[in-house]
């Protein structure tokens, strides 16, 4: 199947293809396939790199000198953007959301943001609500604004393409695909990519914040934008998106002892390292309601290791 002609331009930033590994020891007689997108790179790593390949190609095509984006203090997306920008010789401004008047010492992702010279600006949750206006102003005429999580029509191409990559790797399709959903772009791309290849398998996004209606709306909007810009792509509507609720725990970037104990248990049983903000929460339905996903589910490991170490 060739869809090359419809694809937007892309930079080569991620180490691809990432492997699909079999994890056997989660439950007796059951295999979970894991798409190791935590191996897209060492520091420039995780799901965001796939989105940035398209977004930063667009920034370069428009001769941007600076990229501006936003997220939480430990945002993986911001860290990946800052590192990719440094690699491409672009300036990078990050608006990081924090309720703390003085955020503590830079650790994890924030440490890497600083190391590559990003212009880090802290904003309050109230200011964050006006992030689009704040970022547009900071960008100026020669800046390029990347929305939260890189989740827009262009960024979602990263996971449309990831489905093609996986389809060339697996011998038979898995029984389901499961991923964390935080800003919706990964889930949107996967759902559209699966439909585009006419694969008969459910794609589940596990909400790590907000609720199902929030995400189905985002994905509906991303899909509408994508089909407007690339009419050959299938249209995925809100009611066709499967979002799993019930695993966000205390909320975004907050952990519970049960979540941390599941992360430790998976690590000890299989060597698979999950992060507390995204993958640790998203893997839990596979542990606690495995029957929902059929005999051979595939989990997208979207990265996040620096959040674990922060
Ligand atoms: C490690 C990790 N996993 C999953 C996600 C969720 O992906 P998305 O923002 O595309 O929903 C993110 C970012 O939000 C992330 O950093």
PDB file of C-alpha atoms and ligand atoms in Angstrom:
ATOM      1  CA  UNK A   1       0.000   0.000   0.000  1.00  0.00           C
ATOM      2  CA  UNK A   2       1.569   3.328  -0.963  1.00  0.00           C
ATOM      3  CA  UNK A   3       0.358   6.589   0.512  1.00  0.00           C
ATOM      4  CA  UNK A   4       3.627   8.384  -0.008  1.00  0.00           C
ATOM      5  CA  UNK A   5       2.134  11.074  -2.196  1.00  0.00           C
ATOM      6  CA  UNK A   6      -0.170  12.290   0.585  1.00  0.00           C
ATOM      7  CA  UNK A   7       2.451  12.537   3.317  1.00  0.00           C
ATOM      8  CA  UNK A   8       3.709  15.944   4.431  1.00  0.00           C
ATOM      9  CA  UNK A   9       7.494  16.559   4.508  1.00  0.00           C
ATOM     10  CA  UNK A  10       9.319  15.002   7.438  1.00  0.00           C
ATOM     11  CA  UNK A  11      12.727  15.363   9.078  1.00  0.00           C
ATOM     12  CA  UNK A  12      14.728  12.355  10.159  1.00  0.00           C
ATOM     13  CA  UNK A  13      14.986  12.773  13.952  1.00  0.00           C
ATOM     14  CA  UNK A  14      13.898   9.439  15.445  1.00  0.00           C
ATOM     15  CA  UNK A  15      15.740   6.129  15.375  1.00  0.00           C
ATOM     16  CA  UNK A  16      13.246   4.124  13.333  1.00  0.00           C
ATOM     17  CA  UNK A  17      11.873   1.568  13.129  1.00  0.00           C
ATOM     18  CA  UNK A  18      11.648   1.001  16.868  1.00  0.00           C
ATOM     19  CA  UNK A  19      11.416  -2.684  17.797  1.00  0.00           C
ATOM     20  CA  UNK A  20       8.290  -4.552  18.830  1.00  0.00           C
ATOM     21  CA  UNK A  21       9.183  -6.800  21.760  1.00  0.00           C
ATOM     22  CA  UNK A  22       7.279  -9.675  23.304  1.00  0.00           C
ATOM     23  CA  UNK A  23       6.743  -9.364  27.046  1.00  0.00           C
ATOM     24  CA  UNK A  24       5.727 -12.790  28.335  1.00  0.00           C
ATOM     25  CA  UNK A  25       5.827 -12.618  32.098  1.00  0.00           C
ATOM     26  CA  UNK A  26       2.994 -10.222  32.809  1.00  0.00           C
ATOM     27  CA  UNK A  27       0.437 -13.011  33.099  1.00  0.00           C
ATOM     28  CA  UNK A  28       0.906 -16.743  32.589  1.00  0.00           C
ATOM     29  CA  UNK A  29       0.300 -17.815  29.002  1.00  0.00           C
ATOM     30  CA  UNK A  30      -0.209 -14.266  27.768  1.00  0.00           C
ATOM     31  CA  UNK A  31       1.996 -12.164  25.524  1.00  0.00           C
ATOM     32  CA  UNK A  32       1.931  -8.402  25.479  1.00  0.00           C
ATOM     33  CA  UNK A  33       3.652  -6.908  22.457  1.00  0.00           C
ATOM     34  CA  UNK A  34       5.432  -3.659  23.259  1.00  0.00           C
ATOM     35  CA  UNK A  35       6.248  -1.126  20.584  1.00  0.00           C
ATOM     36  CA  UNK A  36       9.382   0.427  22.031  1.00  0.00           C
ATOM     37  CA  UNK A  37       8.944   4.079  21.144  1.00  0.00           C
ATOM     38  CA  UNK A  38      10.952   4.793  24.270  1.00  0.00           C
ATOM     39  CA  UNK A  39      13.815   3.790  21.975  1.00  0.00           C
ATOM     40  CA  UNK A  40      13.364   6.527  19.366  1.00  0.00           C
ATOM     41  CA  UNK A  41      16.554   7.971  20.893  1.00  0.00           C
ATOM     42  CA  UNK A  42      18.407   8.408  24.171  1.00  0.00           C
ATOM     43  CA  UNK A  43      17.587  11.982  25.163  1.00  0.00           C
ATOM     44  CA  UNK A  44      15.597  12.930  22.071  1.00  0.00           C
ATOM     45  CA  UNK A  45      13.263  10.071  22.867  1.00  0.00           C
ATOM     46  CA  UNK A  46       9.640   8.980  23.195  1.00  0.00           C
ATOM     47  CA  UNK A  47       6.494   9.465  21.128  1.00  0.00           C
ATOM     48  CA  UNK A  48       7.029  13.182  20.701  1.00  0.00           C
ATOM     49  CA  UNK A  49       9.967  12.685  18.354  1.00  0.00           C
ATOM     50  CA  UNK A  50       7.657  11.166  15.726  1.00  0.00           C
ATOM     51  CA  UNK A  51       5.434  14.243  15.858  1.00  0.00           C
ATOM     52  CA  UNK A  52       8.374  16.646  15.821  1.00  0.00           C
ATOM     53  CA  UNK A  53       9.660  15.117  12.592  1.00  0.00           C
ATOM     54  CA  UNK A  54       6.671  16.688  10.839  1.00  0.00           C
ATOM     55  CA  UNK A  55       6.265  19.813  12.937  1.00  0.00           C
ATOM     56  CA  UNK A  56       9.878  20.894  12.709  1.00  0.00           C
ATOM     57  CA  UNK A  57       9.983  20.152   8.961  1.00  0.00           C
ATOM     58  CA  UNK A  58       7.135  22.644   8.696  1.00  0.00           C
ATOM     59  CA  UNK A  59       8.968  25.143  10.918  1.00  0.00           C
ATOM     60  CA  UNK A  60      12.045  24.891   8.719  1.00  0.00           C
ATOM     61  CA  UNK A  61      10.017  25.184   5.521  1.00  0.00           C
ATOM     62  CA  UNK A  62       8.657  28.485   6.855  1.00  0.00           C
ATOM     63  CA  UNK A  63      12.222  29.639   7.740  1.00  0.00           C
ATOM     64  CA  UNK A  64      11.424  29.857  11.445  1.00  0.00           C
ATOM     65  CA  UNK A  65      14.345  30.824  13.666  1.00  0.00           C
ATOM     66  CA  UNK A  66      12.642  29.963  16.919  1.00  0.00           C
ATOM     67  CA  UNK A  67      10.150  27.357  18.142  1.00  0.00           C
ATOM     68  CA  UNK A  68       7.791  27.998  21.021  1.00  0.00           C
ATOM     69  CA  UNK A  69       5.838  25.376  22.912  1.00  0.00           C
ATOM     70  CA  UNK A  70       4.335  24.604  26.323  1.00  0.00           C
ATOM     71  CA  UNK A  71       3.581  21.886  28.852  1.00  0.00           C
ATOM     72  CA  UNK A  72       4.024  20.852  32.471  1.00  0.00           C
ATOM     73  CA  UNK A  73       7.331  21.419  34.275  1.00  0.00           C
ATOM     74  CA  UNK A  74       8.372  17.841  33.512  1.00  0.00           C
ATOM     75  CA  UNK A  75       6.953  17.852  29.979  1.00  0.00           C
ATOM     76  CA  UNK A  76       8.522  15.201  27.764  1.00  0.00           C
ATOM     77  CA  UNK A  77       7.237  17.084  24.757  1.00  0.00           C
ATOM     78  CA  UNK A  78       9.013  20.287  25.802  1.00  0.00           C
ATOM     79  CA  UNK A  79      12.247  18.428  26.463  1.00  0.00           C
ATOM     80  CA  UNK A  80      12.116  16.690  23.081  1.00  0.00           C
ATOM     81  CA  UNK A  81      11.333  19.998  21.339  1.00  0.00           C
ATOM     82  CA  UNK A  82      14.220  21.758  23.100  1.00  0.00           C
ATOM     83  CA  UNK A  83      16.705  19.039  22.157  1.00  0.00           C
ATOM     84  CA  UNK A  84      15.496  18.811  18.554  1.00  0.00           C
ATOM     85  CA  UNK A  85      15.632  22.607  18.249  1.00  0.00           C
ATOM     86  CA  UNK A  86      19.223  22.638  19.506  1.00  0.00           C
ATOM     87  CA  UNK A  87      20.085  19.953  16.998  1.00  0.00           C
ATOM     88  CA  UNK A  88      18.583  21.994  14.153  1.00  0.00           C
ATOM     89  CA  UNK A  89      20.096  25.314  15.272  1.00  0.00           C
ATOM     90  CA  UNK A  90      16.764  26.860  16.259  1.00  0.00           C
ATOM     91  CA  UNK A  91      16.079  28.884  19.393  1.00  0.00           C
ATOM     92  CA  UNK A  92      13.510  27.372  21.715  1.00  0.00           C
ATOM     93  CA  UNK A  93      11.137  29.052  24.169  1.00  0.00           C
ATOM     94  CA  UNK A  94       9.269  26.826  26.623  1.00  0.00           C
ATOM     95  CA  UNK A  95       6.290  27.923  28.702  1.00  0.00           C
ATOM     96  CA  UNK A  96       6.141  25.520  31.612  1.00  0.00           C
ATOM     97  CA  UNK A  97       3.080  25.353  33.843  1.00  0.00           C
ATOM     98  CA  UNK A  98       3.627  25.340  37.586  1.00  0.00           C
ATOM     99  CA  UNK A  99       1.593  26.305  40.620  1.00  0.00           C
ATOM    100  CA  UNK A 100       4.793  26.630  42.668  1.00  0.00           C
ATOM    101  CA  UNK A 101       6.118  30.183  43.042  1.00  0.00           C
ATOM    102  CA  UNK A 102       9.686  28.848  42.963  1.00  0.00           C
ATOM    103  CA  UNK A 103      10.012  25.521  41.189  1.00  0.00           C
ATOM    104  CA  UNK A 104      12.641  23.319  42.846  1.00  0.00           C
ATOM    105  CA  UNK A 105      16.059  22.426  41.430  1.00  0.00           C
ATOM    106  CA  UNK A 106      16.032  21.390  37.784  1.00  0.00           C
ATOM    107  CA  UNK A 107      15.753  17.623  37.534  1.00  0.00           C
ATOM    108  CA  UNK A 108      14.673  15.158  34.852  1.00  0.00           C
ATOM    109  CA  UNK A 109      13.278  16.799  31.721  1.00  0.00           C
ATOM    110  CA  UNK A 110      13.761  20.334  33.068  1.00  0.00           C
ATOM    111  CA  UNK A 111      17.451  19.665  33.548  1.00  0.00           C
ATOM    112  CA  UNK A 112      17.748  18.681  29.889  1.00  0.00           C
ATOM    113  CA  UNK A 113      15.705  21.726  28.791  1.00  0.00           C
ATOM    114  CA  UNK A 114      18.243  23.933  30.559  1.00  0.00           C
ATOM    115  CA  UNK A 115      21.238  21.982  29.320  1.00  0.00           C
ATOM    116  CA  UNK A 116      20.369  22.549  25.667  1.00  0.00           C
ATOM    117  CA  UNK A 117      19.819  26.242  26.311  1.00  0.00           C
ATOM    118  CA  UNK A 118      16.046  26.529  26.041  1.00  0.00           C
ATOM    119  CA  UNK A 119      14.562  29.828  27.202  1.00  0.00           C
ATOM    120  CA  UNK A 120      12.431  28.442  30.047  1.00  0.00           C
ATOM    121  CA  UNK A 121       9.567  30.624  31.299  1.00  0.00           C
ATOM    122  CA  UNK A 122       7.316  29.453  34.113  1.00  0.00           C
ATOM    123  CA  UNK A 123       3.642  30.322  33.966  1.00  0.00           C
ATOM    124  CA  UNK A 124       0.796  29.705  36.378  1.00  0.00           C
ATOM    125  CA  UNK A 125      -2.104  27.346  35.613  1.00  0.00           C
ATOM    126  CA  UNK A 126      -4.300  30.440  35.135  1.00  0.00           C
ATOM    127  CA  UNK A 127      -1.899  31.915  32.578  1.00  0.00           C
ATOM    128  CA  UNK A 128      -1.646  28.514  30.925  1.00  0.00           C
ATOM    129  CA  UNK A 129      -5.274  28.800  29.869  1.00  0.00           C
ATOM    130  CA  UNK A 130      -4.166  31.661  27.585  1.00  0.00           C
ATOM    131  CA  UNK A 131      -1.206  29.679  26.301  1.00  0.00           C
ATOM    132  CA  UNK A 132      -1.993  30.099  22.610  1.00  0.00           C
ATOM    133  CA  UNK A 133      -1.941  33.895  22.848  1.00  0.00           C
ATOM    134  CA  UNK A 134       1.130  33.857  25.108  1.00  0.00           C
ATOM    135  CA  UNK A 135       3.043  31.578  22.738  1.00  0.00           C
ATOM    136  CA  UNK A 136       2.027  33.509  19.622  1.00  0.00           C
ATOM    137  CA  UNK A 137       3.304  36.717  21.160  1.00  0.00           C
ATOM    138  CA  UNK A 138       6.589  35.132  22.192  1.00  0.00           C
ATOM    139  CA  UNK A 139       7.040  33.580  18.747  1.00  0.00           C
ATOM    140  CA  UNK A 140       6.964  36.864  16.857  1.00  0.00           C
ATOM    141  CA  UNK A 141       7.068  36.914  13.062  1.00  0.00           C
ATOM    142  CA  UNK A 142       9.912  34.414  12.683  1.00  0.00           C
ATOM    143  CA  UNK A 143       8.802  31.946  15.360  1.00  0.00           C
ATOM    144  CA  UNK A 144       6.857  28.700  15.032  1.00  0.00           C
ATOM    145  CA  UNK A 145       4.298  27.727  17.652  1.00  0.00           C
ATOM    146  CA  UNK A 146       3.871  24.047  18.469  1.00  0.00           C
ATOM    147  CA  UNK A 147       0.699  23.318  20.468  1.00  0.00           C
ATOM    148  CA  UNK A 148       0.702  21.368  23.732  1.00  0.00           C
ATOM    149  CA  UNK A 149       2.041  17.864  23.157  1.00  0.00           C
ATOM    150  CA  UNK A 150       2.593  18.545  19.455  1.00  0.00           C
ATOM    151  CA  UNK A 151      -0.978  17.340  19.043  1.00  0.00           C
ATOM    152  CA  UNK A 152      -2.393  18.822  15.879  1.00  0.00           C
ATOM    153  CA  UNK A 153      -3.090  17.592  12.344  1.00  0.00           C
ATOM    154  CA  UNK A 154       0.579  17.677  11.359  1.00  0.00           C
ATOM    155  CA  UNK A 155       1.955  16.129  14.560  1.00  0.00           C
ATOM    156  CA  UNK A 156      -0.559  13.285  14.426  1.00  0.00           C
ATOM    157  CA  UNK A 157       1.034  12.156  11.158  1.00  0.00           C
ATOM    158  CA  UNK A 158       3.793  10.720  13.347  1.00  0.00           C
ATOM    159  CA  UNK A 159       1.462   7.985  14.525  1.00  0.00           C
ATOM    160  CA  UNK A 160      -0.316   7.518  11.212  1.00  0.00           C
ATOM    161  CA  UNK A 161       3.108   6.620   9.931  1.00  0.00           C
ATOM    162  CA  UNK A 162       3.906   4.521  13.010  1.00  0.00           C
ATOM    163  CA  UNK A 163       0.994   2.238  12.066  1.00  0.00           C
ATOM    164  CA  UNK A 164       2.582   1.668   8.647  1.00  0.00           C
ATOM    165  CA  UNK A 165       5.856   0.916  10.396  1.00  0.00           C
ATOM    166  CA  UNK A 166       4.220  -1.602  12.737  1.00  0.00           C
ATOM    167  CA  UNK A 167       2.291  -3.239   9.908  1.00  0.00           C
ATOM    168  CA  UNK A 168       5.613  -3.969   8.218  1.00  0.00           C
ATOM    169  CA  UNK A 169       6.927  -5.517  11.465  1.00  0.00           C
ATOM    170  CA  UNK A 170       4.168  -7.766  12.741  1.00  0.00           C
ATOM    171  CA  UNK A 171       3.315 -11.090  11.115  1.00  0.00           C
ATOM    172  CA  UNK A 172      -0.319 -10.822  12.128  1.00  0.00           C
ATOM    173  CA  UNK A 173      -2.056  -7.759  13.609  1.00  0.00           C
ATOM    174  CA  UNK A 174      -2.356  -7.700  17.412  1.00  0.00           C
ATOM    175  CA  UNK A 175      -5.742  -8.084  19.112  1.00  0.00           C
ATOM    176  CA  UNK A 176      -5.729  -4.426  20.258  1.00  0.00           C
ATOM    177  CA  UNK A 177      -3.461  -1.391  20.500  1.00  0.00           C
ATOM    178  CA  UNK A 178      -3.185   0.435  23.842  1.00  0.00           C
ATOM    179  CA  UNK A 179      -1.473   3.772  24.493  1.00  0.00           C
ATOM    180  CA  UNK A 180      -1.458   6.607  27.011  1.00  0.00           C
ATOM    181  CA  UNK A 181      -3.396   9.686  26.003  1.00  0.00           C
ATOM    182  CA  UNK A 182      -2.412  13.089  27.388  1.00  0.00           C
ATOM    183  CA  UNK A 183      -2.965  15.593  24.595  1.00  0.00           C
ATOM    184  CA  UNK A 184      -4.593  13.230  22.099  1.00  0.00           C
ATOM    185  CA  UNK A 185      -2.230  13.341  19.122  1.00  0.00           C
ATOM    186  CA  UNK A 186      -0.810   9.859  19.515  1.00  0.00           C
ATOM    187  CA  UNK A 187      -4.237   8.271  19.847  1.00  0.00           C
ATOM    188  CA  UNK A 188      -5.573  10.313  16.918  1.00  0.00           C
ATOM    189  CA  UNK A 189      -2.709   9.235  14.677  1.00  0.00           C
ATOM    190  CA  UNK A 190      -3.031   5.594  15.665  1.00  0.00           C
ATOM    191  CA  UNK A 191      -6.810   5.515  15.156  1.00  0.00           C
ATOM    192  CA  UNK A 192      -6.510   7.192  11.750  1.00  0.00           C
ATOM    193  CA  UNK A 193      -3.531   5.037  10.741  1.00  0.00           C
ATOM    194  CA  UNK A 194      -5.365   1.828  11.667  1.00  0.00           C
ATOM    195  CA  UNK A 195      -8.464   2.877   9.727  1.00  0.00           C
ATOM    196  CA  UNK A 196      -6.385   3.937   6.747  1.00  0.00           C
ATOM    197  CA  UNK A 197      -4.964   0.447   6.463  1.00  0.00           C
ATOM    198  CA  UNK A 198      -8.421  -1.086   7.046  1.00  0.00           C
ATOM    199  CA  UNK A 199      -7.124  -3.028  10.049  1.00  0.00           C
ATOM    200  CA  UNK A 200      -9.809  -4.623  12.142  1.00  0.00           C
ATOM    201  CA  UNK A 201      -8.498  -3.941  15.641  1.00  0.00           C
ATOM    202  CA  UNK A 202      -9.505  -1.612  18.459  1.00  0.00           C
ATOM    203  CA  UNK A 203      -7.211   1.233  19.503  1.00  0.00           C
ATOM    204  CA  UNK A 204      -7.552   2.243  23.156  1.00  0.00           C
ATOM    205  CA  UNK A 205      -6.235   5.447  24.662  1.00  0.00           C
ATOM    206  CA  UNK A 206      -5.892   5.369  28.424  1.00  0.00           C
ATOM    207  CA  UNK A 207      -6.651   8.847  29.800  1.00  0.00           C
ATOM    208  CA  UNK A 208      -3.889  10.080  32.140  1.00  0.00           C
ATOM    209  CA  UNK A 209      -5.803  13.315  32.777  1.00  0.00           C
ATOM    210  CA  UNK A 210      -9.178  14.863  31.902  1.00  0.00           C
ATOM    211  CA  UNK A 211     -11.915  12.503  30.690  1.00  0.00           C
ATOM    212  CA  UNK A 212     -13.130  10.552  27.669  1.00  0.00           C
ATOM    213  CA  UNK A 213     -15.283  13.376  26.263  1.00  0.00           C
ATOM    214  CA  UNK A 214     -12.292  15.726  26.334  1.00  0.00           C
ATOM    215  CA  UNK A 215     -10.184  13.334  24.280  1.00  0.00           C
ATOM    216  CA  UNK A 216     -12.842  12.175  21.823  1.00  0.00           C
ATOM    217  CA  UNK A 217     -13.464  15.834  21.051  1.00  0.00           C
ATOM    218  CA  UNK A 218      -9.756  16.541  20.481  1.00  0.00           C
ATOM    219  CA  UNK A 219      -9.414  13.517  18.224  1.00  0.00           C
ATOM    220  CA  UNK A 220     -12.524  14.423  16.262  1.00  0.00           C
ATOM    221  CA  UNK A 221     -11.058  17.902  15.679  1.00  0.00           C
ATOM    222  CA  UNK A 222      -7.632  16.604  14.690  1.00  0.00           C
ATOM    223  CA  UNK A 223      -9.253  14.152  12.280  1.00  0.00           C
ATOM    224  CA  UNK A 224     -11.425  16.898  10.768  1.00  0.00           C
ATOM    225  CA  UNK A 225      -8.324  19.056  10.197  1.00  0.00           C
ATOM    226  CA  UNK A 226      -6.410  16.157   8.731  1.00  0.00           C
ATOM    227  CA  UNK A 227      -9.070  15.193   6.205  1.00  0.00           C
ATOM    228  CA  UNK A 228      -9.419  18.826   5.206  1.00  0.00           C
ATOM    229  CA  UNK A 229      -5.712  19.082   4.516  1.00  0.00           C
ATOM    230  CA  UNK A 230      -5.146  15.523   3.267  1.00  0.00           C
ATOM    231  CA  UNK A 231      -8.473  14.344   1.854  1.00  0.00           C
ATOM    232  CA  UNK A 232      -7.205  10.812   1.222  1.00  0.00           C
ATOM    233  CA  UNK A 233      -7.100  10.181   4.988  1.00  0.00           C
ATOM    234  CA  UNK A 234     -10.120   8.509   6.616  1.00  0.00           C
ATOM    235  CA  UNK A 235     -12.321  10.580   8.920  1.00  0.00           C
ATOM    236  CA  UNK A 236     -12.426   9.241  12.500  1.00  0.00           C
ATOM    237  CA  UNK A 237     -15.275  10.700  14.525  1.00  0.00           C
ATOM    238  CA  UNK A 238     -15.637  11.175  18.274  1.00  0.00           C
ATOM    239  CA  UNK A 239     -17.939   8.188  18.819  1.00  0.00           C
ATOM    240  CA  UNK A 240     -15.450   5.881  17.080  1.00  0.00           C
ATOM    241  CA  UNK A 241     -12.618   6.634  19.521  1.00  0.00           C
ATOM    242  CA  UNK A 242     -12.125   4.337  22.521  1.00  0.00           C
ATOM    243  CA  UNK A 243     -10.850   6.148  25.600  1.00  0.00           C
ATOM    244  CA  UNK A 244     -10.399   4.207  28.831  1.00  0.00           C
ATOM    245  CA  UNK A 245     -11.168   6.170  31.982  1.00  0.00           C
ATOM    246  CA  UNK A 246     -10.493   5.228  35.579  1.00  0.00           C
ATOM    247  CA  UNK A 247      -6.687   5.197  35.561  1.00  0.00           C
ATOM    248  CA  UNK A 248      -5.711   8.834  36.020  1.00  0.00           C
ATOM    249  CA  UNK A 249      -5.564   8.273  39.772  1.00  0.00           C
ATOM    250  CA  UNK A 250      -4.932  11.504  41.682  1.00  0.00           C
ATOM    251  CA  UNK A 251      -4.598  13.390  38.406  1.00  0.00           C
ATOM    252  CA  UNK A 252      -2.006  14.537  35.912  1.00  0.00           C
ATOM    253  CA  UNK A 253       1.560  13.848  37.051  1.00  0.00           C
ATOM    254  CA  UNK A 254       0.371  12.746  40.508  1.00  0.00           C
ATOM    255  CA  UNK A 255       0.974   9.167  41.601  1.00  0.00           C
ATOM    256  CA  UNK A 256      -0.613   6.725  44.020  1.00  0.00           C
ATOM    257  CA  UNK A 257       1.176   3.928  45.924  1.00  0.00           C
ATOM    258  CA  UNK A 258      -0.781   1.386  43.829  1.00  0.00           C
ATOM    259  CA  UNK A 259       0.500   2.922  40.595  1.00  0.00           C
ATOM    260  CA  UNK A 260       4.090   2.958  41.826  1.00  0.00           C
ATOM    261  CA  UNK A 261       3.796  -0.623  42.997  1.00  0.00           C
ATOM    262  CA  UNK A 262       2.516  -1.709  39.554  1.00  0.00           C
ATOM    263  CA  UNK A 263       5.466   0.061  37.905  1.00  0.00           C
ATOM    264  CA  UNK A 264       7.838  -1.806  40.219  1.00  0.00           C
ATOM    265  CA  UNK A 265       6.071  -5.107  39.638  1.00  0.00           C
ATOM    266  CA  UNK A 266       6.279  -4.802  35.824  1.00  0.00           C
ATOM    267  CA  UNK A 267       9.928  -3.757  36.080  1.00  0.00           C
ATOM    268  CA  UNK A 268      10.816  -6.754  38.260  1.00  0.00           C
ATOM    269  CA  UNK A 269       8.835  -9.239  36.223  1.00  0.00           C
ATOM    270  CA  UNK A 270       9.880  -8.140  32.764  1.00  0.00           C
ATOM    271  CA  UNK A 271      12.592  -5.473  32.821  1.00  0.00           C
ATOM    272  CA  UNK A 272      10.145  -3.065  31.202  1.00  0.00           C
ATOM    273  CA  UNK A 273      10.541   0.405  32.742  1.00  0.00           C
ATOM    274  CA  UNK A 274       7.372   2.505  32.751  1.00  0.00           C
ATOM    275  CA  UNK A 275       7.077   6.142  33.810  1.00  0.00           C
ATOM    276  CA  UNK A 276       4.722   7.473  36.510  1.00  0.00           C
ATOM    277  CA  UNK A 277       2.956  10.140  34.400  1.00  0.00           C
ATOM    278  CA  UNK A 278       1.947   8.298  31.225  1.00  0.00           C
ATOM    279  CA  UNK A 279       2.983   4.715  30.528  1.00  0.00           C
ATOM    280  CA  UNK A 280       2.716   3.565  34.147  1.00  0.00           C
ATOM    281  CA  UNK A 281      -0.945   4.582  34.214  1.00  0.00           C
ATOM    282  CA  UNK A 282      -1.673   3.369  30.686  1.00  0.00           C
ATOM    283  CA  UNK A 283      -0.264  -0.101  31.320  1.00  0.00           C
ATOM    284  CA  UNK A 284      -2.518  -0.680  34.325  1.00  0.00           C
ATOM    285  CA  UNK A 285      -5.635  -1.761  32.390  1.00  0.00           C
ATOM    286  CA  UNK A 286      -3.495  -4.545  30.893  1.00  0.00           C
ATOM    287  CA  UNK A 287      -2.672  -5.685  34.435  1.00  0.00           C
ATOM    288  CA  UNK A 288      -6.101  -5.275  35.991  1.00  0.00           C
ATOM    289  CA  UNK A 289      -8.550  -6.064  33.185  1.00  0.00           C
ATOM    290  CA  UNK A 290      -6.481  -8.070  30.682  1.00  0.00           C
ATOM    291  CA  UNK A 291      -9.454  -9.893  29.162  1.00  0.00           C
ATOM    292  CA  UNK A 292     -10.611  -6.650  27.628  1.00  0.00           C
ATOM    293  CA  UNK A 293      -7.712  -6.658  25.165  1.00  0.00           C
ATOM    294  CA  UNK A 294      -7.782 -10.120  23.641  1.00  0.00           C
ATOM    295  CA  UNK A 295      -5.007 -12.687  23.323  1.00  0.00           C
ATOM    296  CA  UNK A 296      -2.209 -10.506  21.889  1.00  0.00           C
ATOM    297  CA  UNK A 297      -2.475  -6.797  22.744  1.00  0.00           C
ATOM    298  CA  UNK A 298       0.174  -4.310  21.669  1.00  0.00           C
ATOM    299  CA  UNK A 299       1.168  -1.552  24.069  1.00  0.00           C
ATOM    300  CA  UNK A 300       2.853   1.558  22.703  1.00  0.00           C
ATOM    301  CA  UNK A 301       5.679   2.462  25.074  1.00  0.00           C
ATOM    302  CA  UNK A 302       5.687   6.205  24.525  1.00  0.00           C
ATOM    303  CA  UNK A 303       8.754   6.923  26.720  1.00  0.00           C
ATOM    304  CA  UNK A 304       8.880   9.272  29.704  1.00  0.00           C
ATOM    305  CA  UNK A 305      11.906   7.855  31.540  1.00  0.00           C
ATOM    306  CA  UNK A 306      13.106  11.283  32.717  1.00  0.00           C
ATOM    307  CA  UNK A 307       9.850  11.803  34.626  1.00  0.00           C
ATOM    308  CA  UNK A 308      10.655   8.680  36.622  1.00  0.00           C
ATOM    309  CA  UNK A 309      14.060  10.101  37.483  1.00  0.00           C
ATOM    310  CA  UNK A 310      12.901  13.652  38.290  1.00  0.00           C
TER     311      UNK A 310
HETATM  312  C1  LIG B   1       5.747   9.606  27.714  1.00  0.00           C
HETATM  313  C2  LIG B   1       4.477  10.066  27.110  1.00  0.00           C
HETATM  314  N1  LIG B   1       3.546   9.151  26.829  1.00  0.00           N
HETATM  315  C3  LIG B   1       2.357   9.497  26.309  1.00  0.00           C
HETATM  316  C4  LIG B   1       2.041  10.810  26.058  1.00  0.00           C
HETATM  317  C5  LIG B   1       0.692  11.128  25.524  1.00  0.00           C
HETATM  318  O1  LIG B   1       0.724  11.383  24.148  1.00  0.00           O
HETATM  319  P1  LIG B   1      -0.262  12.452  23.553  1.00  0.00           P
HETATM  320  O2  LIG B   1       0.127  13.770  24.129  1.00  0.00           O
HETATM  321  O3  LIG B   1      -0.036  12.377  22.099  1.00  0.00           O
HETATM  322  O4  LIG B   1      -1.644  12.069  23.959  1.00  0.00           O
HETATM  323  C6  LIG B   1       2.995  11.818  26.329  1.00  0.00           C
HETATM  324  C7  LIG B   1       2.722  13.242  26.120  1.00  0.00           C
HETATM  325  O5  LIG B   1       1.735  13.821  26.458  1.00  0.00           O
HETATM  326  C8  LIG B   1       4.241  11.431  26.862  1.00  0.00           C
HETATM  327  O6  LIG B   1       5.172  12.336  27.136  1.00  0.00           O
END
